[in-house]
XYZ file of C-alpha atoms in Angstrom:
437
model
C 0.000 0.000 0.000
C 1.316 3.434 -0.913
C 2.243 5.698 1.971
C 0.887 9.238 2.214
C 3.744 11.585 1.486
C 4.428 14.561 3.762
C 4.982 18.045 2.431
C 8.286 19.123 0.954
C 10.894 20.916 3.006
C 12.020 24.381 1.974
C 15.294 24.681 0.068
C 17.846 26.561 2.132
C 20.967 28.360 1.005
C 23.823 30.035 2.819
C 21.991 33.337 2.914
C 19.277 31.835 5.090
C 21.277 29.289 7.051
C 24.639 29.168 8.758
C 24.444 26.198 11.073
C 21.178 24.579 10.039
C 20.287 21.615 7.883
C 17.465 20.075 5.941
C 15.962 17.083 7.710
C 13.944 13.961 6.943
C 11.163 11.647 7.987
C 10.416 8.543 10.075
C 10.822 4.796 9.510
C 8.678 1.822 8.697
C 6.857 -0.111 11.362
C 8.939 -2.855 12.916
C 7.564 -4.465 16.076
C 9.597 -4.274 19.249
C 10.342 -0.824 20.585
C 6.750 -0.039 21.554
C 7.027 -2.518 24.379
C 10.125 -0.728 25.607
C 8.433 2.619 25.985
C 8.160 3.525 29.662
C 5.443 6.148 29.305
C 2.710 3.996 30.829
C 4.700 3.115 33.932
C 4.843 6.716 35.099
C 1.150 7.511 34.523
C 0.385 7.906 38.225
C 3.432 10.030 39.058
C 2.905 13.722 38.217
C 6.529 14.499 39.082
C 8.072 12.084 36.560
C 8.699 12.630 32.855
C 9.733 9.729 30.657
C 12.428 10.311 28.056
C 13.017 7.978 25.128
C 16.553 8.179 23.777
C 18.440 6.755 20.813
C 21.704 7.984 22.377
C 22.997 4.536 23.257
C 26.653 5.168 22.447
C 28.813 6.073 25.417
C 29.265 9.818 24.917
C 25.712 10.692 23.828
C 24.346 8.594 26.667
C 26.524 10.414 29.184
C 25.764 13.810 27.644
C 21.996 13.320 27.653
C 22.105 12.124 31.248
C 24.031 15.240 32.254
C 21.390 17.398 30.578
C 18.557 15.548 32.336
C 20.363 15.865 35.677
C 20.782 19.598 35.111
C 17.065 19.912 34.393
C 16.139 17.985 37.549
C 18.203 20.371 39.699
C 16.256 23.418 38.583
C 12.849 21.869 37.901
C 11.301 22.231 41.346
C 10.808 18.542 42.017
C 10.442 17.033 38.550
C 12.535 14.016 37.630
C 13.193 12.404 34.269
C 13.193 8.662 33.722
C 15.349 7.841 30.664
C 14.569 4.917 28.389
C 17.769 4.456 26.379
C 17.514 2.146 23.371
C 20.017 0.940 20.790
C 20.362 3.710 18.222
C 19.506 1.584 15.185
C 16.684 -0.310 16.901
C 15.113 2.970 18.016
C 15.048 4.279 14.464
C 13.841 1.038 12.910
C 11.002 0.608 15.395
C 9.932 4.227 15.759
C 6.580 3.816 13.994
C 5.309 1.034 16.251
C 6.843 2.842 19.243
C 4.750 5.960 18.585
C 1.585 3.963 18.003
C 2.078 2.048 21.251
C 2.937 3.622 24.621
C 5.799 5.993 23.799
C 7.743 8.015 26.309
C 6.632 11.587 26.951
C 9.607 13.228 25.230
C 11.949 11.439 22.832
C 14.956 12.079 20.632
C 14.456 12.425 16.898
C 15.239 14.522 13.819
C 14.006 17.796 12.340
C 12.199 18.707 9.160
C 10.861 16.024 6.823
C 11.471 13.181 9.230
C 9.532 14.974 11.966
C 6.814 16.062 9.552
C 6.119 12.440 8.662
C 4.879 11.694 12.182
C 3.243 15.073 12.739
C 1.167 14.531 9.609
C 0.111 11.127 10.931
C -1.135 12.732 14.159
C 1.431 10.961 16.337
C 3.018 14.087 17.852
C 1.833 16.849 20.183
C 2.292 20.430 18.944
C 4.497 22.659 21.090
C 3.768 26.191 19.886
C 3.593 27.407 23.495
C 7.085 26.049 24.130
C 8.382 27.961 21.126
C 6.739 31.139 22.433
C 9.339 30.919 25.204
C 12.405 29.566 23.361
C 11.964 31.149 19.931
C 14.414 33.961 20.647
C 17.228 31.422 20.909
C 17.086 30.301 17.284
C 17.366 31.633 13.750
C 14.391 31.728 11.415
C 15.839 28.815 9.457
C 15.912 26.648 12.572
C 12.360 27.686 13.364
C 11.220 26.682 9.886
C 12.820 23.257 10.239
C 11.038 22.755 13.570
C 7.554 23.161 12.083
C 5.398 20.715 10.200
C 3.357 21.468 7.091
C 0.397 22.537 9.262
C 2.412 25.510 10.522
C 2.691 24.214 14.098
C 5.934 23.564 15.984
C 6.747 19.988 16.961
C 10.540 19.894 17.314
C 13.135 21.337 19.714
C 16.696 21.159 18.289
C 19.899 20.622 20.213
C 22.759 20.179 17.696
C 23.866 19.608 14.115
C 27.015 18.245 12.474
C 28.521 17.919 8.982
C 29.486 14.826 7.004
C 32.842 14.831 5.241
C 35.928 12.709 4.642
C 37.639 12.351 8.025
C 41.319 11.566 8.521
C 44.267 11.900 10.903
C 46.445 14.965 10.328
C 49.554 13.271 11.694
C 49.140 10.279 9.361
C 48.847 12.537 6.320
C 51.923 14.483 7.437
C 53.925 11.322 8.119
C 53.113 9.776 4.735
C 53.208 12.999 2.728
C 49.572 12.701 1.661
C 47.793 15.752 0.270
C 44.096 16.512 0.642
C 42.497 15.616 -2.724
C 40.680 18.278 -4.686
C 39.111 16.053 -7.364
C 37.665 12.555 -7.400
C 40.614 11.319 -9.473
C 42.913 12.743 -6.796
C 40.901 10.816 -4.198
C 41.306 7.523 -6.058
C 45.037 8.134 -6.538
C 45.379 8.844 -2.825
C 43.554 5.601 -2.044
C 46.025 3.722 -4.269
C 48.948 5.266 -2.392
C 47.425 4.358 0.960
C 46.831 0.790 -0.135
C 50.432 0.603 -1.314
C 51.511 1.783 2.146
C 49.622 -1.094 3.758
C 46.667 0.978 4.927
C 42.957 0.386 4.479
C 42.213 3.512 2.405
C 38.464 3.851 3.008
C 37.393 2.835 6.494
C 33.862 1.486 6.236
C 31.413 -0.477 8.355
C 27.753 -1.064 7.552
C 26.931 -4.279 9.387
C 24.638 -4.870 12.337
C 21.739 -2.884 10.896
C 23.936 0.073 9.906
C 23.474 -0.014 6.138
C 22.442 3.650 6.508
C 26.176 4.357 6.702
C 26.347 3.825 2.941
C 23.880 6.619 2.263
C 26.374 9.393 2.993
C 28.720 8.224 0.256
C 25.900 7.975 -2.275
C 24.575 11.413 -1.346
C 27.925 13.075 -1.902
C 28.637 11.145 -5.101
C 25.245 12.171 -6.479
C 25.508 15.823 -5.460
C 29.042 16.044 -6.861
C 28.055 14.305 -10.129
C 24.567 15.623 -10.817
C 24.158 18.594 -8.500
C 22.107 19.336 -5.422
C 18.787 19.870 -7.180
C 18.885 16.548 -9.022
C 19.775 14.826 -5.772
C 16.855 16.354 -3.909
C 14.490 15.601 -6.793
C 15.667 11.988 -6.719
C 15.065 11.844 -2.975
C 11.569 13.308 -3.460
C 10.619 10.720 -6.075
C 10.709 13.145 -9.010
C 13.619 11.536 -10.878
C 14.173 7.971 -12.064
C 16.646 5.728 -10.269
C 17.363 3.973 -13.574
C 18.391 7.267 -15.192
C 21.857 7.331 -16.757
C 22.793 10.058 -14.273
C 22.330 7.668 -11.342
C 24.163 4.901 -13.195
C 27.089 7.313 -13.510
C 27.034 7.764 -9.730
C 27.230 4.011 -9.214
C 30.123 3.791 -11.688
C 32.045 6.306 -9.583
C 31.185 4.363 -6.435
C 32.612 1.197 -8.041
C 35.971 2.960 -8.252
C 36.004 3.331 -4.456
C 34.950 -0.200 -3.529
C 38.351 -1.921 -4.025
C 39.694 0.331 -1.273
C 37.016 -0.408 1.352
C 37.816 -2.034 4.683
C 37.792 -5.834 4.315
C 34.693 -7.287 5.971
C 32.896 -3.930 6.055
C 29.510 -5.660 5.787
C 30.043 -7.382 9.132
C 31.306 -4.352 11.082
C 29.410 -1.520 12.714
C 30.806 1.948 12.099
C 31.966 2.122 15.711
C 34.093 -0.985 15.224
C 35.347 0.051 11.805
C 36.378 3.500 13.060
C 39.045 1.860 15.219
C 41.172 1.768 12.065
C 41.016 5.559 11.949
C 41.909 5.780 15.625
C 44.906 3.440 15.395
C 45.996 4.763 11.979
C 45.636 1.492 10.097
C 42.942 3.194 8.000
C 43.327 6.337 5.947
C 39.950 8.018 5.432
C 36.310 7.619 6.458
C 33.204 9.150 4.877
C 31.141 9.831 7.993
C 29.594 12.512 10.170
C 31.533 14.430 12.807
C 30.159 11.999 15.392
C 33.130 9.798 14.494
C 34.928 11.883 17.118
C 33.090 9.824 19.750
C 35.500 6.978 18.937
C 38.523 9.025 20.006
C 39.040 8.697 23.745
C 42.214 10.741 24.186
C 42.307 14.497 23.729
C 45.495 14.242 21.678
C 43.826 11.897 19.204
C 40.745 14.123 19.032
C 42.951 17.112 18.282
C 44.540 15.100 15.465
C 41.196 14.440 13.764
C 40.374 16.501 10.683
C 38.180 16.329 7.583
C 37.934 17.597 4.026
C 35.010 18.122 1.668
C 34.111 15.170 -0.547
C 36.074 16.084 -3.694
C 34.796 17.503 -6.960
C 33.538 15.183 -9.701
C 31.722 17.576 -12.038
C 33.170 21.088 -12.194
C 29.678 22.424 -12.912
C 28.717 21.618 -9.316
C 32.045 21.699 -7.499
C 31.901 21.017 -3.765
C 29.306 23.603 -2.775
C 26.736 21.152 -1.368
C 27.255 19.980 2.217
C 25.439 17.232 4.082
C 24.642 18.107 7.679
C 21.764 16.736 9.827
C 20.075 18.342 12.869
C 18.884 16.365 15.904
C 16.600 17.198 18.797
C 13.374 16.249 20.590
C 9.666 15.618 20.019
C 6.643 15.357 22.315
C 4.480 12.242 21.922
C 0.786 12.633 21.079
C -0.603 11.838 24.551
C 2.179 12.339 27.113
C 1.417 11.129 30.628
C 2.924 14.330 32.024
C 2.119 17.088 29.545
C 3.015 20.055 31.743
C 6.248 18.511 32.955
C 7.184 17.474 29.419
C 6.772 21.021 28.148
C 8.949 22.308 30.979
C 11.608 19.784 29.957
C 11.364 20.892 26.321
C 11.724 24.534 27.375
C 14.907 23.592 29.192
C 16.178 21.557 26.238
C 15.608 24.607 24.046
C 17.823 26.772 26.239
C 21.515 27.524 25.959
C 22.318 25.800 29.280
C 21.148 22.421 27.972
C 23.152 22.744 24.789
C 26.254 23.874 26.667
C 25.937 20.920 29.036
C 25.550 18.439 26.190
C 28.461 19.777 24.126
C 30.753 19.892 27.160
C 30.686 16.082 27.051
C 30.041 15.288 23.395
C 32.109 17.756 21.388
C 31.465 15.944 18.103
C 28.510 18.211 17.367
C 27.740 21.904 16.883
C 25.373 24.225 18.728
C 22.260 25.474 16.930
C 21.139 27.695 19.807
C 22.265 31.244 19.035
C 22.952 31.871 22.738
C 25.068 28.763 23.311
C 28.660 29.214 24.455
C 30.987 28.438 21.546
C 34.085 29.960 23.144
C 35.450 26.528 24.022
C 35.070 25.079 20.557
C 38.066 23.111 19.378
C 39.660 23.528 15.965
C 37.521 20.787 14.437
C 34.277 22.350 15.623
C 35.323 25.788 14.382
C 36.201 24.334 11.003
C 32.867 22.497 10.856
C 30.904 25.675 11.592
C 32.677 27.466 8.741
C 32.254 24.449 6.472
C 28.480 24.615 6.866
C 28.419 28.413 6.685
C 30.277 28.400 3.364
C 27.960 25.862 1.751
C 25.702 26.985 -1.069
C 23.257 24.122 -0.509
C 22.600 21.924 2.501
C 21.206 18.414 2.423
C 20.357 16.259 5.422
C 20.894 12.630 4.607
C 19.080 10.232 2.265
C 16.951 8.720 5.012
C 16.064 12.223 6.240
C 15.452 13.820 2.842
C 13.210 11.102 1.433
C 10.314 8.843 2.334
C 11.517 6.847 5.348
C 10.123 3.465 4.352
C 11.471 3.784 0.819
C 15.021 4.392 1.974
C 15.042 1.771 4.720
C 13.149 -0.985 2.918
C 14.303 -0.473 -0.671
C 17.400 1.705 -1.067
C 19.524 0.576 1.879
C 19.269 -3.179 1.114
C 20.066 -2.465 -2.537
C 23.156 -0.437 -1.618
C 24.343 -3.137 0.774
C 24.014 -5.709 -2.006
C 25.766 -3.401 -4.474
C 28.822 -2.965 -2.251
C 29.220 -6.735 -2.089
C 28.282 -7.354 -5.764
C 29.134 -4.207 -7.767
C 28.202 -5.750 -11.125
C 24.556 -5.852 -10.050
C 24.251 -2.055 -9.990
C 22.059 -1.682 -13.087
C 19.592 -4.356 -12.006
C 19.499 -2.927 -8.478
C 18.688 0.557 -9.778
C 15.897 -0.933 -11.897
C 14.634 -2.719 -8.801
C 14.669 0.503 -6.754
C 12.810 2.342 -9.499
C 10.168 -0.382 -9.782
C 9.414 -0.205 -6.057
C 9.400 3.599 -5.860
C 5.731 3.845 -6.828
C 4.764 2.153 -3.552
C 6.024 5.222 -1.679
C 5.634 8.167 -4.055
C 2.592 9.325 -5.954
C 3.272 9.912 -9.635
């Protein structure tokens, strides 16, 4: 059965956005997480707010807990009961979670991906919260926090760019230069392989096939431009078009340099090669910094823009998602939940979070950025200089389409590159189930 499609997101450029991104939608129903929601257990306690979190990795988990603790100290008796779930499981089961007994407040994503659930009537509007926090954010952030009905549903906390991450000291030691073109990138990969390194660190196992989307997004934007990419994500272009086949041909040139066994590794495990310098580069978001436990190693982390393929489009498009919080449709503690969201929309919450997890960037205009490291400063400028900003394939397109059709096809492609044409035909044939013609 075809899914109803939410409204389109606005196109943003650098004149309207500095640190903000386009976002996406939700995911298909997979049973499981609904039973984990703790909302019902706190129904009789007016002083407790339940908080569903996909921040299961060590640093996000610690950072969110610090934020919740800070809220409890100034809340006048309110406490927050966190329900932390595996990041991938949370995303895969979000639909059944929201239709079951979800937590009062939960982590999610802005824009299209929030609109999907708002349009299905599974979220509670928070216009009154934004009456109090609106002065903390730019108009672009405000726009990305609304659904197509004009109401606010989302409170943001951070964003981050995707790029090609590497170790500065390794490049200096080996005499590597940052590539400017795609041919330069392939030549660099050949050099790295000759030096005994794994040129492209990659891991997309354990339910993390979404990791492949970032590479496709950049290849497509660099080959065919931002507008074609967004039209493809919105179902307006054909996946069997020669332009997309050209993207897959470029991707084939990278595959011989991928980490061996990438299909059986999660990104967290694969990133160890970047940490210990047995790997050269990794196409990933700035959250890769969570894998670096020592300050010296973190200071050694750097990134460059995915190189140019078509000079007509250059490297002006940047991929950078924005994360934050939503309020479930029928929270057990509505008043307390709105107080929590007000706090989460304040500079103190963002400062607390980023003091622990520095692999992200503040979106609150009043947040303290004076302690930003070199990588964060570079990332802010990277986003500010972009002409066009995308989110990520599974945030810019229909959620079920990407998860159920595109991701499995990409995972198969990486393991069997010669199947690319048939896989694109397969994607195109299934597109009509998700997009109206």
